[in-house]
Amino acid sequence: MSNTTIYLPPQIFKTWINSQEEDEQDLIVYRPEGFSFPPARFREKLNFKENGEFILTVPGADDVPREIQGTWESSVKDKILVQFPNSEIEGFILQIVLIEEEILKVRRFPIEP
């Protein structure tokens, strides 16, 4: 297991789906896979793996979901650095505001050059 996992709560290691109906101002709300969402055209997904891998699912061409492989690192308990070394997608920092078994609330920030 990677040393990066010691700073994150164990509930983070699953697939989280954006619950856009619950987003508020700068907070992005996610619910775990299997949650009963109202119908929506597309929902972004985040998947954190304990080994430092990260998968971001976004809409691709013709709204076909596209998985982008990346990595995550964390050296403090509430911030996660997400990067996509083999992609044109820009990395970002997630600040965990709230995490429980059934809800994840984060703020997303660009990585400063």
mmCIF file of C-alpha atoms in Angstrom:
data_model
loop_
_atom_site.group_PDB
_atom_site.id
_atom_site.type_symbol
_atom_site.label_atom_id
_atom_site.label_comp_id
_atom_site.label_asym_id
_atom_site.label_seq_id
_atom_site.Cartn_x
_atom_site.Cartn_y
_atom_site.Cartn_z
ATOM 1 C CA MET A 1 0.000 0.000 0.000
ATOM 2 C CA SER A 2 1.203 3.493 -0.840
ATOM 3 C CA ASN A 3 2.136 5.947 1.916
ATOM 4 C CA THR A 4 -0.256 8.418 0.306
ATOM 5 C CA THR A 5 -3.275 6.519 1.645
ATOM 6 C CA ILE A 6 -2.554 7.125 5.326
ATOM 7 C CA TYR A 7 -3.957 10.647 5.157
ATOM 8 C CA LEU A 8 -7.299 9.830 3.548
ATOM 9 C CA PRO A 9 -10.368 8.396 5.253
ATOM 10 C CA PRO A 10 -11.174 4.831 4.156
ATOM 11 C CA GLN A 11 -14.620 5.872 2.841
ATOM 12 C CA ILE A 12 -12.932 7.680 -0.074
ATOM 13 C CA PHE A 13 -11.902 4.439 -1.781
ATOM 14 C CA LYS A 14 -14.907 3.809 -4.015
ATOM 15 C CA THR A 15 -16.624 5.307 -7.042
ATOM 16 C CA TRP A 16 -18.288 8.647 -6.332
ATOM 17 C CA ILE A 17 -20.904 10.116 -8.686
ATOM 18 C CA ASN A 18 -21.717 13.831 -8.898
ATOM 19 C CA SER A 19 -25.061 14.689 -7.339
ATOM 20 C CA GLN A 20 -25.362 17.973 -9.234
ATOM 21 C CA GLU A 21 -28.775 18.656 -7.689
ATOM 22 C CA GLU A 22 -27.006 19.023 -4.326
ATOM 23 C CA ASP A 23 -24.052 21.145 -5.504
ATOM 24 C CA GLU A 24 -23.966 24.475 -3.685
ATOM 25 C CA GLN A 25 -21.913 27.479 -4.796
ATOM 26 C CA ASP A 26 -18.299 26.232 -4.772
ATOM 27 C CA LEU A 27 -19.090 22.835 -3.176
ATOM 28 C CA ILE A 28 -19.352 19.780 -5.418
ATOM 29 C CA VAL A 29 -21.389 16.923 -3.959
ATOM 30 C CA TYR A 30 -20.866 13.249 -4.775
ATOM 31 C CA ARG A 31 -22.789 10.151 -3.760
ATOM 32 C CA PRO A 32 -21.519 6.560 -3.916
ATOM 33 C CA GLU A 33 -22.190 4.320 -6.891
ATOM 34 C CA GLY A 34 -25.571 2.644 -6.378
ATOM 35 C CA PHE A 35 -27.230 5.797 -4.977
ATOM 36 C CA SER A 36 -30.723 6.417 -6.366
ATOM 37 C CA PHE A 37 -30.269 9.570 -8.466
ATOM 38 C CA PRO A 38 -32.986 11.359 -10.420
ATOM 39 C CA PRO A 39 -32.575 11.064 -14.201
ATOM 40 C CA ALA A 40 -29.751 13.159 -15.681
ATOM 41 C CA ARG A 41 -27.985 13.249 -19.026
ATOM 42 C CA PHE A 42 -24.523 12.623 -17.557
ATOM 43 C CA ARG A 43 -22.884 12.527 -14.147
ATOM 44 C CA GLU A 44 -19.149 12.903 -13.557
ATOM 45 C CA LYS A 45 -17.530 10.043 -11.634
ATOM 46 C CA LEU A 46 -14.449 9.944 -9.408
ATOM 47 C CA ASN A 47 -12.827 6.645 -8.461
ATOM 48 C CA PHE A 48 -10.047 6.581 -5.875
ATOM 49 C CA LYS A 49 -7.918 3.416 -5.647
ATOM 50 C CA GLU A 50 -5.848 2.673 -2.548
ATOM 51 C CA ASN A 51 -2.711 2.210 -4.677
ATOM 52 C CA GLY A 52 -2.751 5.870 -5.814
ATOM 53 C CA GLU A 53 -4.610 5.327 -9.081
ATOM 54 C CA PHE A 54 -7.487 7.638 -9.945
ATOM 55 C CA ILE A 55 -10.140 7.376 -12.656
ATOM 56 C CA LEU A 56 -12.167 10.390 -13.786
ATOM 57 C CA THR A 57 -15.215 9.658 -15.956
ATOM 58 C CA VAL A 58 -16.381 12.586 -18.086
ATOM 59 C CA PRO A 59 -18.633 12.927 -21.150
ATOM 60 C CA GLY A 60 -16.755 12.211 -24.343
ATOM 61 C CA ALA A 61 -17.715 12.542 -27.982
ATOM 62 C CA ASP A 62 -21.442 11.979 -28.543
ATOM 63 C CA ASP A 63 -21.923 11.910 -24.740
ATOM 64 C CA VAL A 64 -20.234 8.512 -24.519
ATOM 65 C CA PRO A 65 -18.573 8.308 -21.075
ATOM 66 C CA ARG A 66 -14.787 8.577 -21.236
ATOM 67 C CA GLU A 67 -12.514 7.250 -18.489
ATOM 68 C CA ILE A 68 -9.312 9.198 -17.896
ATOM 69 C CA GLN A 69 -6.579 7.437 -15.939
ATOM 70 C CA GLY A 70 -4.668 9.480 -13.410
ATOM 71 C CA THR A 71 -3.021 9.438 -10.021
ATOM 72 C CA TRP A 72 -3.721 10.981 -6.650
ATOM 73 C CA GLU A 73 -1.444 12.015 -3.779
ATOM 74 C CA SER A 74 -2.208 13.381 -0.354
ATOM 75 C CA SER A 75 0.161 14.655 2.295
ATOM 76 C CA VAL A 76 -2.520 16.264 4.460
ATOM 77 C CA LYS A 77 -5.844 14.859 5.593
ATOM 78 C CA ASP A 78 -8.171 17.119 3.606
ATOM 79 C CA LYS A 79 -6.362 17.856 0.302
ATOM 80 C CA ILE A 80 -5.828 15.554 -2.663
ATOM 81 C CA LEU A 81 -3.625 16.321 -5.649
ATOM 82 C CA VAL A 82 -5.028 14.659 -8.799
ATOM 83 C CA GLN A 83 -2.901 14.497 -11.960
ATOM 84 C CA PHE A 84 -3.317 13.015 -15.429
ATOM 85 C CA PRO A 85 0.225 12.482 -16.736
ATOM 86 C CA ASN A 86 -0.785 10.837 -20.037
ATOM 87 C CA SER A 87 -3.709 13.094 -20.905
ATOM 88 C CA GLU A 88 -4.550 16.581 -22.090
ATOM 89 C CA ILE A 89 -6.792 16.929 -19.022
ATOM 90 C CA GLU A 90 -5.481 19.415 -16.449
ATOM 91 C CA GLY A 91 -4.922 18.116 -12.941
ATOM 92 C CA PHE A 92 -6.593 19.683 -9.922
ATOM 93 C CA ILE A 93 -6.654 19.799 -6.133
ATOM 94 C CA LEU A 94 -9.659 18.509 -4.219
ATOM 95 C CA GLN A 95 -10.277 19.837 -0.732
ATOM 96 C CA ILE A 96 -12.469 17.457 1.265
ATOM 97 C CA VAL A 97 -15.106 19.438 3.142
ATOM 98 C CA LEU A 98 -17.195 16.453 4.291
ATOM 99 C CA ILE A 99 -16.908 12.718 3.852
ATOM 100 C CA GLU A 100 -19.206 10.046 5.209
ATOM 101 C CA GLU A 101 -20.239 6.641 3.833
ATOM 102 C CA GLU A 102 -23.029 8.167 1.698
ATOM 103 C CA ILE A 103 -21.743 11.647 0.837
ATOM 104 C CA LEU A 104 -18.580 13.427 -0.295
ATOM 105 C CA LYS A 105 -18.393 17.226 -0.500
ATOM 106 C CA VAL A 106 -15.333 18.836 -2.062
ATOM 107 C CA ARG A 107 -13.991 22.076 -3.437
ATOM 108 C CA ARG A 108 -11.963 21.844 -6.660
ATOM 109 C CA PHE A 109 -8.992 24.112 -7.322
ATOM 110 C CA PRO A 110 -6.598 24.369 -10.279
ATOM 111 C CA ILE A 111 -2.980 23.415 -9.701
ATOM 112 C CA GLU A 112 -0.897 26.567 -9.451
ATOM 113 C CA PRO A 113 2.067 26.641 -11.889
#
